[in-house]
Short mmCIF file of C-alpha atoms in Angstrom, two decimals:
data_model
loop_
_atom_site.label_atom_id
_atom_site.label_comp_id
_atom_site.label_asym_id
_atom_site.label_seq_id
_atom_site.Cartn_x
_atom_site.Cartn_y
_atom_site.Cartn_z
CA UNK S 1357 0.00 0.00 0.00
CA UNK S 1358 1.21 3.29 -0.69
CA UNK S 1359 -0.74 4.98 2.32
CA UNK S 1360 0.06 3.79 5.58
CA UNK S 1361 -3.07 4.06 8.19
CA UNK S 1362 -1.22 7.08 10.13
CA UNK S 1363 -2.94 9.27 7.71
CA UNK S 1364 -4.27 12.28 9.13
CA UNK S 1365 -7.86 12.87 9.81
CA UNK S 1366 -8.88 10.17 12.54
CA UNK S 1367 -9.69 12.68 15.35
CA UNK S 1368 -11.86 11.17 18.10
CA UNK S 1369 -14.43 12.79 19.93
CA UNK S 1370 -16.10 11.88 23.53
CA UNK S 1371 -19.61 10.92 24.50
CA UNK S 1372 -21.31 9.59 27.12
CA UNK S 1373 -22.26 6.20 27.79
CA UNK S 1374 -24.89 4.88 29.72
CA UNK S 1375 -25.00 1.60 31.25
CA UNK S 1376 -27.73 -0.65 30.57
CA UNK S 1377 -29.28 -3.42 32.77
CA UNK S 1378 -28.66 -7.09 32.25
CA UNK S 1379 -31.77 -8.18 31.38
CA UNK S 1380 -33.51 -4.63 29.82
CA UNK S 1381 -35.16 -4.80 27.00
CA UNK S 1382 -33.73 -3.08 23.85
CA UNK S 1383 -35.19 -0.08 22.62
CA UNK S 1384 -37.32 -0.66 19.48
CA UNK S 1385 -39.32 0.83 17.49
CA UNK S 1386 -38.59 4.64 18.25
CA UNK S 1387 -38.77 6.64 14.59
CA UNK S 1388 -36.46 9.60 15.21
CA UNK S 1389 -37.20 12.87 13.91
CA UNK S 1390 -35.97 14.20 10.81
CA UNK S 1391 -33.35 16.75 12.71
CA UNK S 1392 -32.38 13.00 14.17
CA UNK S 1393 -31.77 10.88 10.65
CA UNK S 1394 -28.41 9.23 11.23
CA UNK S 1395 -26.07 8.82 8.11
CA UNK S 1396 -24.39 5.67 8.04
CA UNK S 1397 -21.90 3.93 5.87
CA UNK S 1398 -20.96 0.43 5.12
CA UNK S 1399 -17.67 -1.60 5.34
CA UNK S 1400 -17.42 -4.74 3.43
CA UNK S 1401 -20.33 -5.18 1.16
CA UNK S 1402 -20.48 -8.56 0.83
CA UNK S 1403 -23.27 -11.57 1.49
CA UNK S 1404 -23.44 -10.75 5.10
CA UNK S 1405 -22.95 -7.34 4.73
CA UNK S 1406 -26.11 -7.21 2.60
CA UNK S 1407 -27.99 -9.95 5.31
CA UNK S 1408 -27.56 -6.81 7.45
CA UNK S 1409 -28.42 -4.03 5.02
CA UNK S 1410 -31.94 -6.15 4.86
CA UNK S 1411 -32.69 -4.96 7.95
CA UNK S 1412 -30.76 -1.44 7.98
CA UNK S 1413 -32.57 -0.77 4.82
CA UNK S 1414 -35.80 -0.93 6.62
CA UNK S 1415 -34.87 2.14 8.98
CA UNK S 1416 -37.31 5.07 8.12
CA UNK S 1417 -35.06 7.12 10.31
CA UNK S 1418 -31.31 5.84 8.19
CA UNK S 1419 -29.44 7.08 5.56
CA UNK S 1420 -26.65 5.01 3.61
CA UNK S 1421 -24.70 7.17 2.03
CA UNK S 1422 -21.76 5.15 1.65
CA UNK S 1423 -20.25 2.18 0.46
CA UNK S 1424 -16.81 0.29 0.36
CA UNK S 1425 -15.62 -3.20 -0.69
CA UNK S 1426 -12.33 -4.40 -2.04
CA UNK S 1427 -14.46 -6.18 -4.65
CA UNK S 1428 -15.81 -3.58 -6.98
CA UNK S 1429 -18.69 -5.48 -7.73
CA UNK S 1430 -20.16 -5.85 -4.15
CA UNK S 1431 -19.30 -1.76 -3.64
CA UNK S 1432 -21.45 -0.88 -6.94
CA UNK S 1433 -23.94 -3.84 -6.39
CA UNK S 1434 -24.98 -2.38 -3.03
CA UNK S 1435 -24.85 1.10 -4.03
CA UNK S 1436 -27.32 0.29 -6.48
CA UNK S 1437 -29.26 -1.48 -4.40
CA UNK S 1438 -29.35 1.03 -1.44
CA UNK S 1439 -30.26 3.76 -4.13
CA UNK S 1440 -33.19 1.38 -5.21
CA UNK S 1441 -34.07 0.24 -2.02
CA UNK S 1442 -34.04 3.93 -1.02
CA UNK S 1443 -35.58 5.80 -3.71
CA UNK S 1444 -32.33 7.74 -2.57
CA UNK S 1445 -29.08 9.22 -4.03
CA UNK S 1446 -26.74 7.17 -5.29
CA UNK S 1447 -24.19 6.31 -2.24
CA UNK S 1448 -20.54 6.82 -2.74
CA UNK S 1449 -19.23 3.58 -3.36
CA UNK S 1450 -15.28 3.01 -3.14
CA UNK S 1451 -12.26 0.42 -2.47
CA UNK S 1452 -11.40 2.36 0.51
CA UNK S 1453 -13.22 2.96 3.62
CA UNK S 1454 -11.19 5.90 4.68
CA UNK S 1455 -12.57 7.69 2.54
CA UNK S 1456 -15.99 8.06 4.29
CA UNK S 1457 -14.21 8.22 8.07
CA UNK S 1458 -13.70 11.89 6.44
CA UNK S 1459 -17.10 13.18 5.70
CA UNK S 1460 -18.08 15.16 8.64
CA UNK S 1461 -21.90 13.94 7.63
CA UNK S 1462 -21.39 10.41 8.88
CA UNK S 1463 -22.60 9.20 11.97
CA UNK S 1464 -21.92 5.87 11.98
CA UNK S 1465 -20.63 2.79 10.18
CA UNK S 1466 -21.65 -0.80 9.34
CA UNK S 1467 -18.75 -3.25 9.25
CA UNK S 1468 -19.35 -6.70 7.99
CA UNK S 1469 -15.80 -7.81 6.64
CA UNK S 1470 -14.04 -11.00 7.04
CA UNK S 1471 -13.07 -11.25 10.38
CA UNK S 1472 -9.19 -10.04 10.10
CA UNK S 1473 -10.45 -7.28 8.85
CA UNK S 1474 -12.78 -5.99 12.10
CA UNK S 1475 -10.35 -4.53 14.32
CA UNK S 1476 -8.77 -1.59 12.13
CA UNK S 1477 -11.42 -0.07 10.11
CA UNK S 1478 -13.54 -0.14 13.93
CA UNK S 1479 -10.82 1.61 15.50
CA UNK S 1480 -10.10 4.07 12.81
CA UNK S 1481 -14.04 4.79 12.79
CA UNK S 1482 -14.13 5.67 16.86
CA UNK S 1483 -11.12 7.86 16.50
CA UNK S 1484 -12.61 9.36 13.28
CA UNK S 1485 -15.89 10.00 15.36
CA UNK S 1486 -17.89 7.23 14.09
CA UNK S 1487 -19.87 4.44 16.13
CA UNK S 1488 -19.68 1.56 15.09
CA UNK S 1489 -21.84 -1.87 14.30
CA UNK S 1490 -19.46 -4.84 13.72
CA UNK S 1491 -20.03 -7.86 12.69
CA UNK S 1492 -19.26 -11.14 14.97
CA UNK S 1493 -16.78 -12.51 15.78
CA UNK S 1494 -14.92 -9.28 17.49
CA UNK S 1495 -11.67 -10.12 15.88
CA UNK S 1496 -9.14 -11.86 14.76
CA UNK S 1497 -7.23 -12.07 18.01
CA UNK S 1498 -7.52 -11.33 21.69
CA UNK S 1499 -5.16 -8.49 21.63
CA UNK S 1500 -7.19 -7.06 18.64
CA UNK S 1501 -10.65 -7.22 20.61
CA UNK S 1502 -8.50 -5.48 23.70
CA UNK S 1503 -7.61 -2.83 21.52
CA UNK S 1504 -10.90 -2.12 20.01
CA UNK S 1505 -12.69 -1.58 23.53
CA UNK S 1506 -9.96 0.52 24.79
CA UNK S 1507 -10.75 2.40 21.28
CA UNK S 1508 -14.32 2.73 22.55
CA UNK S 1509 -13.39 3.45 26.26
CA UNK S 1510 -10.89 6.62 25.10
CA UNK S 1511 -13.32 7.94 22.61
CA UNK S 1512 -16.65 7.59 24.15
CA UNK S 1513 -18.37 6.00 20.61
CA UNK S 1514 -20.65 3.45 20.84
CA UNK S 1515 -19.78 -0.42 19.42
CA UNK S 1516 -22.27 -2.57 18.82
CA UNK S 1517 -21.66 -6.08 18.02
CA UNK S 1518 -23.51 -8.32 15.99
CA UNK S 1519 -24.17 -11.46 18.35
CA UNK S 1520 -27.86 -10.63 17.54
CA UNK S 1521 -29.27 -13.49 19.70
CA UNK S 1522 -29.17 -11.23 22.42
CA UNK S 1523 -31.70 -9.23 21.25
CA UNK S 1524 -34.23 -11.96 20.67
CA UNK S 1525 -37.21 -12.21 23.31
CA UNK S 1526 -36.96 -15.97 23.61
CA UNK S 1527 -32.93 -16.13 24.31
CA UNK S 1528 -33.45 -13.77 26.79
CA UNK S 1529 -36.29 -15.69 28.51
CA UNK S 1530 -34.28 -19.03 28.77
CA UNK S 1531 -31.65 -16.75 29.97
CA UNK S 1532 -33.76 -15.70 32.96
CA UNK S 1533 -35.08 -19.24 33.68
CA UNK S 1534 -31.34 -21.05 34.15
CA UNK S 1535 -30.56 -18.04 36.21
CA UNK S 1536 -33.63 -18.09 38.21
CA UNK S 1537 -32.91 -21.63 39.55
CA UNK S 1538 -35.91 -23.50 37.91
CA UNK S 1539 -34.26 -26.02 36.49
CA UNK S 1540 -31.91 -26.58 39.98
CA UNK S 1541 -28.37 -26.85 39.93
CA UNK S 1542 -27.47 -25.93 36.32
CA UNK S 1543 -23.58 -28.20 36.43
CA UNK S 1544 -23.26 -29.01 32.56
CA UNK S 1545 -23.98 -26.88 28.90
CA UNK S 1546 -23.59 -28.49 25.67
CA UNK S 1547 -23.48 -26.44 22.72
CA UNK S 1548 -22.79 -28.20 19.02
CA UNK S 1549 -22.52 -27.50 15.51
CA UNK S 1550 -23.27 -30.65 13.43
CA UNK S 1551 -23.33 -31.40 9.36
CA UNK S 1552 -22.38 -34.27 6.78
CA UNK S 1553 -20.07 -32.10 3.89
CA UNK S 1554 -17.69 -35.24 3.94
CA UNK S 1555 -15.85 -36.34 1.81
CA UNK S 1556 -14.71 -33.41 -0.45
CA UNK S 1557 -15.68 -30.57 1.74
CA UNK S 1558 -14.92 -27.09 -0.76
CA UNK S 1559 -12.87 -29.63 -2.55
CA UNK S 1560 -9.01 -28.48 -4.02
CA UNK S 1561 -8.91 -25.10 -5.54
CA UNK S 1562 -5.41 -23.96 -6.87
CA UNK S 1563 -3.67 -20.34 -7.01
CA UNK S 1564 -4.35 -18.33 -9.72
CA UNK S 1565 -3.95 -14.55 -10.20
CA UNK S 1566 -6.88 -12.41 -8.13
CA UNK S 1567 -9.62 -10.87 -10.55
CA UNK S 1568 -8.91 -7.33 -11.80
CA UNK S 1569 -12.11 -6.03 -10.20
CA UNK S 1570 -10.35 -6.69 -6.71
CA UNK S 1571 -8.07 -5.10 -4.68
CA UNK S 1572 -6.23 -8.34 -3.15
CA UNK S 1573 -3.28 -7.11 -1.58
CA UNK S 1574 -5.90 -4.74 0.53
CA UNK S 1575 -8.26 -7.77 1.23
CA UNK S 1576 -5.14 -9.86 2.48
CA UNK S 1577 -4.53 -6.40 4.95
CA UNK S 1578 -2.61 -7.33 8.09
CA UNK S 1579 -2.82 -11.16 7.28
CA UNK S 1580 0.48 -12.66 5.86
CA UNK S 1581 0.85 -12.43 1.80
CA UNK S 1582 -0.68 -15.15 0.33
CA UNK S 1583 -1.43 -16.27 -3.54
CA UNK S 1584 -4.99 -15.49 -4.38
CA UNK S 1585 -7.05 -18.78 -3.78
CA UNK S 1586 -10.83 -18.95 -4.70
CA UNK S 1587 -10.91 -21.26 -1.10
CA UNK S 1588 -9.31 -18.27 0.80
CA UNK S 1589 -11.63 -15.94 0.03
CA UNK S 1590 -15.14 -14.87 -0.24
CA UNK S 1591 -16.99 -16.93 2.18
CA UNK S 1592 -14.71 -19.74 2.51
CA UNK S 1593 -11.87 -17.44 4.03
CA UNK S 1594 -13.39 -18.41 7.46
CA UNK S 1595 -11.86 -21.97 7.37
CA UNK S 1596 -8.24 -20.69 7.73
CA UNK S 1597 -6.59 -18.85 10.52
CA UNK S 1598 -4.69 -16.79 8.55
CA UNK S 1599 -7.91 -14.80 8.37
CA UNK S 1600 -10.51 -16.42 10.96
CA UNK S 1601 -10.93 -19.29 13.25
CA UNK S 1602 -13.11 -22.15 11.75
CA UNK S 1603 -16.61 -23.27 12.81
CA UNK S 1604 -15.15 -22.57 16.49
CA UNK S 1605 -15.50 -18.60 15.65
CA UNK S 1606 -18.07 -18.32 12.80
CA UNK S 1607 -21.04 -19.76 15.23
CA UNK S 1608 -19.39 -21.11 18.19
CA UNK S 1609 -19.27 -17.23 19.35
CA UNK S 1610 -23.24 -17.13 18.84
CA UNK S 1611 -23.34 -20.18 21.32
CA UNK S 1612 -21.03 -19.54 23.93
CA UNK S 1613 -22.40 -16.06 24.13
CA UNK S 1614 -25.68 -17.18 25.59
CA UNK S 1615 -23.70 -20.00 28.01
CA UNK S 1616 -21.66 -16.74 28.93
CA UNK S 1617 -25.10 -14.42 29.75
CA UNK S 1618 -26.73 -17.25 31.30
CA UNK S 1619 -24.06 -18.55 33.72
CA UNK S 1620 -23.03 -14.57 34.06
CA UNK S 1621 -19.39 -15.37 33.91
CA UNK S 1622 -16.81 -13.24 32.38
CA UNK S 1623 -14.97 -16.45 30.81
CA UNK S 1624 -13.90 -19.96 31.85
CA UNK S 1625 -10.77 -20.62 34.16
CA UNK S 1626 -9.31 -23.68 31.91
CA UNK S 1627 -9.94 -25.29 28.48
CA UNK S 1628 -8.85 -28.09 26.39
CA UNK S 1629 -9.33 -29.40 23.61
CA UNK S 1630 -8.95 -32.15 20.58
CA UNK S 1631 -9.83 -32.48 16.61
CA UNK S 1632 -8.51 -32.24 13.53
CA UNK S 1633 -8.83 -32.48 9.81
CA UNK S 1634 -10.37 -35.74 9.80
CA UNK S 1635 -13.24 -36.25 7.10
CA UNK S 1636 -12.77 -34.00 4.45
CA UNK S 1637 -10.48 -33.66 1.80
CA UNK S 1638 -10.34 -29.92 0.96
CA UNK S 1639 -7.43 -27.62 2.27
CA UNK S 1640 -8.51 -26.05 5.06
CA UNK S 1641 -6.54 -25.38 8.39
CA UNK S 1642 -8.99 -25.09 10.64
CA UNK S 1643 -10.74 -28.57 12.49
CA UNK S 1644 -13.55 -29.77 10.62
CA UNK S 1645 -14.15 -32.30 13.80
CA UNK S 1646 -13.60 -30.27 17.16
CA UNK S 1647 -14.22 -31.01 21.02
CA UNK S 1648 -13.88 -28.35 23.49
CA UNK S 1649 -14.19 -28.53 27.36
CA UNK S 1650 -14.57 -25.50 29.52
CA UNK S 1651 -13.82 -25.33 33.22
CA UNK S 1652 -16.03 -22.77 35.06
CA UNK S 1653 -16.64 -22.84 38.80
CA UNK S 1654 -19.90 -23.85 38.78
CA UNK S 1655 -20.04 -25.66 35.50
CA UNK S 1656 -18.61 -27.52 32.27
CA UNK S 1657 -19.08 -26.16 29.08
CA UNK S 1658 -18.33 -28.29 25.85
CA UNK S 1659 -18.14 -27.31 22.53
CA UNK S 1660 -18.55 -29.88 19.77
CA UNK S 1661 -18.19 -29.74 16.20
CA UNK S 1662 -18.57 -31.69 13.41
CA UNK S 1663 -18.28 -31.91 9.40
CA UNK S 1664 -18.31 -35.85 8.40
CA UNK S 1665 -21.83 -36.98 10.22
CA UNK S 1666 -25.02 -34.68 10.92
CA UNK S 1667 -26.77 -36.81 13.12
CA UNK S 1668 -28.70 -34.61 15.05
CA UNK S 1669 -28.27 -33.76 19.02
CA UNK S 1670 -31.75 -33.86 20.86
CA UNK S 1671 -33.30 -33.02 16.90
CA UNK S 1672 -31.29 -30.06 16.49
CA UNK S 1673 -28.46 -29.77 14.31
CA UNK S 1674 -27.48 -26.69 16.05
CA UNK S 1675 -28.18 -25.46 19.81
CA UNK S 1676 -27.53 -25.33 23.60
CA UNK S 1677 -28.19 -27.50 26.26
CA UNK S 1678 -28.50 -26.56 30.02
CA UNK S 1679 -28.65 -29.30 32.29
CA UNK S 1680 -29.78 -28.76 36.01
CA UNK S 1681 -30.75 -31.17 38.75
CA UNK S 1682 -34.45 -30.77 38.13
CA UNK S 1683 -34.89 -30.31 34.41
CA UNK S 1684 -33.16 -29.19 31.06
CA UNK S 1685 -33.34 -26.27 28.40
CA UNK S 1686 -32.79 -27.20 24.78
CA UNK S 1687 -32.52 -23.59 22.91
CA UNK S 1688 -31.98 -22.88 19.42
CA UNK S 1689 -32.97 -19.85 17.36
CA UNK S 1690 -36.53 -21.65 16.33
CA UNK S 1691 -37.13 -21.66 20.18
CA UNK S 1692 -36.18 -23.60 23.28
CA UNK S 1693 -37.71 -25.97 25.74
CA UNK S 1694 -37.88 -26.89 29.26
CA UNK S 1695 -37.92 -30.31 29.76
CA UNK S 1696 -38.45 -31.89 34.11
CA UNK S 1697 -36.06 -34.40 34.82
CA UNK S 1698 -37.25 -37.81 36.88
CA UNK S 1699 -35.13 -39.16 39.60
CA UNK S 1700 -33.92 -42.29 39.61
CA UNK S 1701 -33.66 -45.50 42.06
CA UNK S 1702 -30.81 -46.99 41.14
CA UNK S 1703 -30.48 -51.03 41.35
CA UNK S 1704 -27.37 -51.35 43.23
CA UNK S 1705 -28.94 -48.28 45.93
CA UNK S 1706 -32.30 -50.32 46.27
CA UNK S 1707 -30.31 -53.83 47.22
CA UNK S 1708 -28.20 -51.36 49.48
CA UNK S 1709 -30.78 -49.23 51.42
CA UNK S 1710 -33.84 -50.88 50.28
CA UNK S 1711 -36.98 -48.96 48.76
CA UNK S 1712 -36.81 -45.48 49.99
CA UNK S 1713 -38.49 -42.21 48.83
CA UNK S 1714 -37.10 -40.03 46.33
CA UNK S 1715 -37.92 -36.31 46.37
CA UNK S 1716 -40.02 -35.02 43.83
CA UNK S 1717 -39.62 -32.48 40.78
CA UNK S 1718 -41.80 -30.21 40.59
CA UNK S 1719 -40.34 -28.42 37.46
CA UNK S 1720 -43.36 -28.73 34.75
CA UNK S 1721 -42.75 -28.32 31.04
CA UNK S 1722 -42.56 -25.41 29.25
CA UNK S 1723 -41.44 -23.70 25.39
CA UNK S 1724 -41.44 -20.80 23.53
CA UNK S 1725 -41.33 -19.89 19.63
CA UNK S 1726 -38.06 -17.67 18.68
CA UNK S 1727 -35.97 -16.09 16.10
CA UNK S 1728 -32.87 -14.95 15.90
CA UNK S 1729 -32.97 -11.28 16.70
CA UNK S 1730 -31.36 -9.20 14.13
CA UNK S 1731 -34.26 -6.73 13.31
CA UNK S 1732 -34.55 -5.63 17.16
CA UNK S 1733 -30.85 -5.90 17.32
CA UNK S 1734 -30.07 -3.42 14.02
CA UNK S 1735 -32.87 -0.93 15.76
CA UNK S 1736 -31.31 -0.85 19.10
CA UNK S 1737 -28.41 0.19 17.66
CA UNK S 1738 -29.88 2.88 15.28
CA UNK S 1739 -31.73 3.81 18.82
CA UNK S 1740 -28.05 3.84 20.57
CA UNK S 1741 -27.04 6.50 18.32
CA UNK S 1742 -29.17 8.87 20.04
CA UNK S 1743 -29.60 8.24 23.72
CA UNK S 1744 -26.00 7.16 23.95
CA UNK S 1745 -26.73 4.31 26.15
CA UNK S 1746 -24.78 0.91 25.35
CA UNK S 1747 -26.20 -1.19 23.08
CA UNK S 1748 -27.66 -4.71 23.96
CA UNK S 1749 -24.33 -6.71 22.75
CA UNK S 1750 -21.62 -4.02 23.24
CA UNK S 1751 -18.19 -4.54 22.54
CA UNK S 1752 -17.07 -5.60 26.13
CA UNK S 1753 -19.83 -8.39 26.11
CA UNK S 1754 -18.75 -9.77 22.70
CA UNK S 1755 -15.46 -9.51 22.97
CA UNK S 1756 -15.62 -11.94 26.25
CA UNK S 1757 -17.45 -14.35 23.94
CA UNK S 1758 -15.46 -13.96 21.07
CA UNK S 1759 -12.41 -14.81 23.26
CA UNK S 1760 -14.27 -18.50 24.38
CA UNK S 1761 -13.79 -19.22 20.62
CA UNK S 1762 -10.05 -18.09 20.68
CA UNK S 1763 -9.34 -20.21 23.64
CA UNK S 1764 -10.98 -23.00 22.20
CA UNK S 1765 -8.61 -22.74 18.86
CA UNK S 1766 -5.54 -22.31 20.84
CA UNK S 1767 -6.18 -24.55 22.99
CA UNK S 1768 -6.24 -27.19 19.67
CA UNK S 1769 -3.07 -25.81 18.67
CA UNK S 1770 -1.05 -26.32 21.95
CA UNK S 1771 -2.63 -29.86 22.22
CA UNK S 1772 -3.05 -29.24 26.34
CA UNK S 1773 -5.11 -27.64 28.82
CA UNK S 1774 -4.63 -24.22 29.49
CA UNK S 1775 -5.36 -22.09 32.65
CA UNK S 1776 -6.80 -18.58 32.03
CA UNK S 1777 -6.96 -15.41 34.08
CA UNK S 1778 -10.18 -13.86 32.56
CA UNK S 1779 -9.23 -10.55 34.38
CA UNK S 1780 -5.49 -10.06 32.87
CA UNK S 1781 -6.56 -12.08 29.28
CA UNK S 1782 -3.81 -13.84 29.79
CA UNK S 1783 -3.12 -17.67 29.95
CA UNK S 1784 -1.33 -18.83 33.55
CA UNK S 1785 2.63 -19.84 33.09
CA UNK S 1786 2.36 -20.31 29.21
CA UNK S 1787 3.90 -18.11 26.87
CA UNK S 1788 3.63 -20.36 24.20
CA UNK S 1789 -0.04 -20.18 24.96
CA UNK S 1790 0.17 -16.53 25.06
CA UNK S 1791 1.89 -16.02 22.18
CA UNK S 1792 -0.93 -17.10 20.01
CA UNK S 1793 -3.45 -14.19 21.45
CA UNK S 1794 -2.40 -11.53 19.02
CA UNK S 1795 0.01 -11.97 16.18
CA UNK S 1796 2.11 -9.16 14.22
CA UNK S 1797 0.32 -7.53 11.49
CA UNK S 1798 1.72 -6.79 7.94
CA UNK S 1799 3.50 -4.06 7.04
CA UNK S 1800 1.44 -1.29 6.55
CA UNK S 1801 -1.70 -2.47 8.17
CA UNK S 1802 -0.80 -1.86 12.50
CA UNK S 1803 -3.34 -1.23 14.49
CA UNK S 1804 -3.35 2.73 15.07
CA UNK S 1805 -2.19 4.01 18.60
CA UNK S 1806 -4.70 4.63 20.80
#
């Protein structure tokens, strides 16, 4: 790159941030007054940047007026489509997002970039005077999600992240009934990602030269130089560390986010974990077969994954499982369930102490319909922009979640358990351990001093 990402112009400004109660509600449905339009642009243009645009789009009180993506296609694709959508001016569309960190018009930004990619254009945005929504997970690294709240903290801009199950009314009601004791002593979570893609998986793809209409070198960004590879890119890019961290990151983060709010921890104190490339034959880096276990003090969290069988878990494909002493919750985005446990008699205890009584359980059955929360979770953020209060999944929440999923990975590549002081974000007596929570960008593409 010819410009470095010193350049001038990123001034920050402060605000004030309100704090907002565990359980509150988000703000919805509030059309803002047109002295209160917000202006927002869009980072990364992509398929799930234009998942999110479905529901930006829908804003009476939102303006996109700008656009960029390293793929010129996706940049004028969406411009044209916001314009549409709109009935509105064409938005500036570009290769470079610094471009609209400038404009003194924009309020906020959208970023929904591969996940290497979160950390720099979010902190150039708060010191630029922007708030931010970013997609999951927070980044790339531990030391990147650190430096992005400590962005925040110094500027006073609001980051909202995109775990969006938060702001669904049926995650936050199983939330409230593990916490509230119903289903007793809540000792074990599953959560699970399962599907059949075995044996050729995205199959081989080799290096070729990257299409004209791309800017590759800027898409690679702080991640090592590479030969363009249709598997390393668009979409598939999340199966390789270089720029992401596998199934463990792309939903794992979704999971473990809820285990986090429900068990109201800040992380785990250990983790291990085992897998590999073991059923499919394309060139990934990342585990296509994973098993995670998380120590916390009053429970065990595990993590499975896999790509080469989709039998389903409970008739979900997908979900979390809390398990208490009186009952279970099976959640999922479609829903979740309580389901009473029975107690048992035990053949060996009956020949031991003879027929005795066994309390009962008086947990009854109970469900609820769901979904997955964006459309509250896009208008609590366009609602954040004016009252200033933090947003339902702020930065400091995600990034706690996000770092599950980096513990679980490095925990894979280490091959032992690790011990972790959730306070310092640093593993205990390892620095092999701890050298694998940030790594050192490429040239030209530091994170900016904050």
């Amino acid at each position: 790159m010819s410009e470095q990402f010193t350049r001038r112009g990123f001034v920050g400004t402060a605000g004030a941030v309100g704090a907002a109660a565990a359980f509150a509600a988000p703000a919805i449905g509030r059309a803002s007054a047109p002295s209160e339009r917000k202006r927002l642009g869009i980072i990364g243009a992509g398929s799930r940047g234009n998942q999110l645009l479905t529901d930006f789009l829908k804003q009476d009180d939102v303006d996109l007026v700008a656009v960029a993506d390293v793929d010129d296609r996706h940049a004028g694709e969406t411009a044209d489509r916001i314009q549409k959508t709109k009935n509105s001016e064409r938005p500036h569309a570009s290769r470079d997002f610094r471009a609209m960190l400038d404009r003194k018009d924009l309020d906020a930004v959208i970023i929904a970039t591969p996940d290497h990619w979160h950390a720099l254009p979010t902190i150039h945005a708060v010191l630029a005077g922007k708030d931010v929504y970013v997609e999951k997970p927070v980044a790339h690294n531990v030391a990147e999600g650190r430096a992005m709240i400590e962005a925040g903290e110094k500027t006073g801009r609001i980051i909202a992240v995109g775990t969006q199950q938060r702001s669904s009314n049926h995650f936050r009601e199983a939330v409230e009934v593990v916490r509230s004791g119903k289903l007793g002593k809540v000792f074990w979570v599953q959560t699970w990602n399962f599907e059949n893609i075995s044996p050729v998986g995205m199959g081989p793809s080799p290096d070729t030269a990257a299409p004209g209409y791309v800017d590759y070198d800027r898409w690679l960004g702080p991640a090592p130089k590479r030969p363009f590879n249709l598997n390393r890119f668009h979409l598939l890019f999340r199966w390789y560390f270089d720029y992401a961290g596998g199934m463990m990151s792309d939903w794992g983060v979704h999971l473990n986010d809820i285990v986090l709010w429900a068990l109201d921890a800040k992380g785990p104190d250990s983790v291990y974990a085992t897998g590999g490339v073991e059923t499919t034959e394309d060139d990934r880096d990342t585990p296509d077969t994973l098993q995670v276990v998380y120590e916390f003090p009053a429970a065990t969290l595990t993590y499975s994954m896999r790509k080469g069988n989709g039998y389903k878990f409970n008739g979900h494909d997908y979900g979390i499982l809390f398990c208490g002493t009186d009952g279970s919750l099976l959640l999922d985005r479609s829903g979740f369930e309580v389901i009473p446990d029975q107690i048992a008699k035990p053949y060996g205890f009956r020949l031991v102490h003879g027929d005795r009584d066994v309390r009962k359980i008086t947990l009854e059955p109970s469900s609820m319909k769901g979904d997955d929360g964006q459309p509250t979770h896009v208008r609590n953020f366009v609602d954040c922009l004016a009252s200033r209060e933090k947003p339902t999944s702020s930065i400091e929440i995600a990034h706690r979640s996000t770092n599950t999923c980096h513990l679980g990975n490095i925990a894979y590549k280490v091959g032992r358990k690790l011990n972790w002081d959730v306070e310092a974000e640093r593993f205990k007596d390892d620095p092999e351990a701890d050298a694998l929570l940030s790594r050192e960008p490429r040239a030209g593409y530091e994170l900016p001093t904050v």
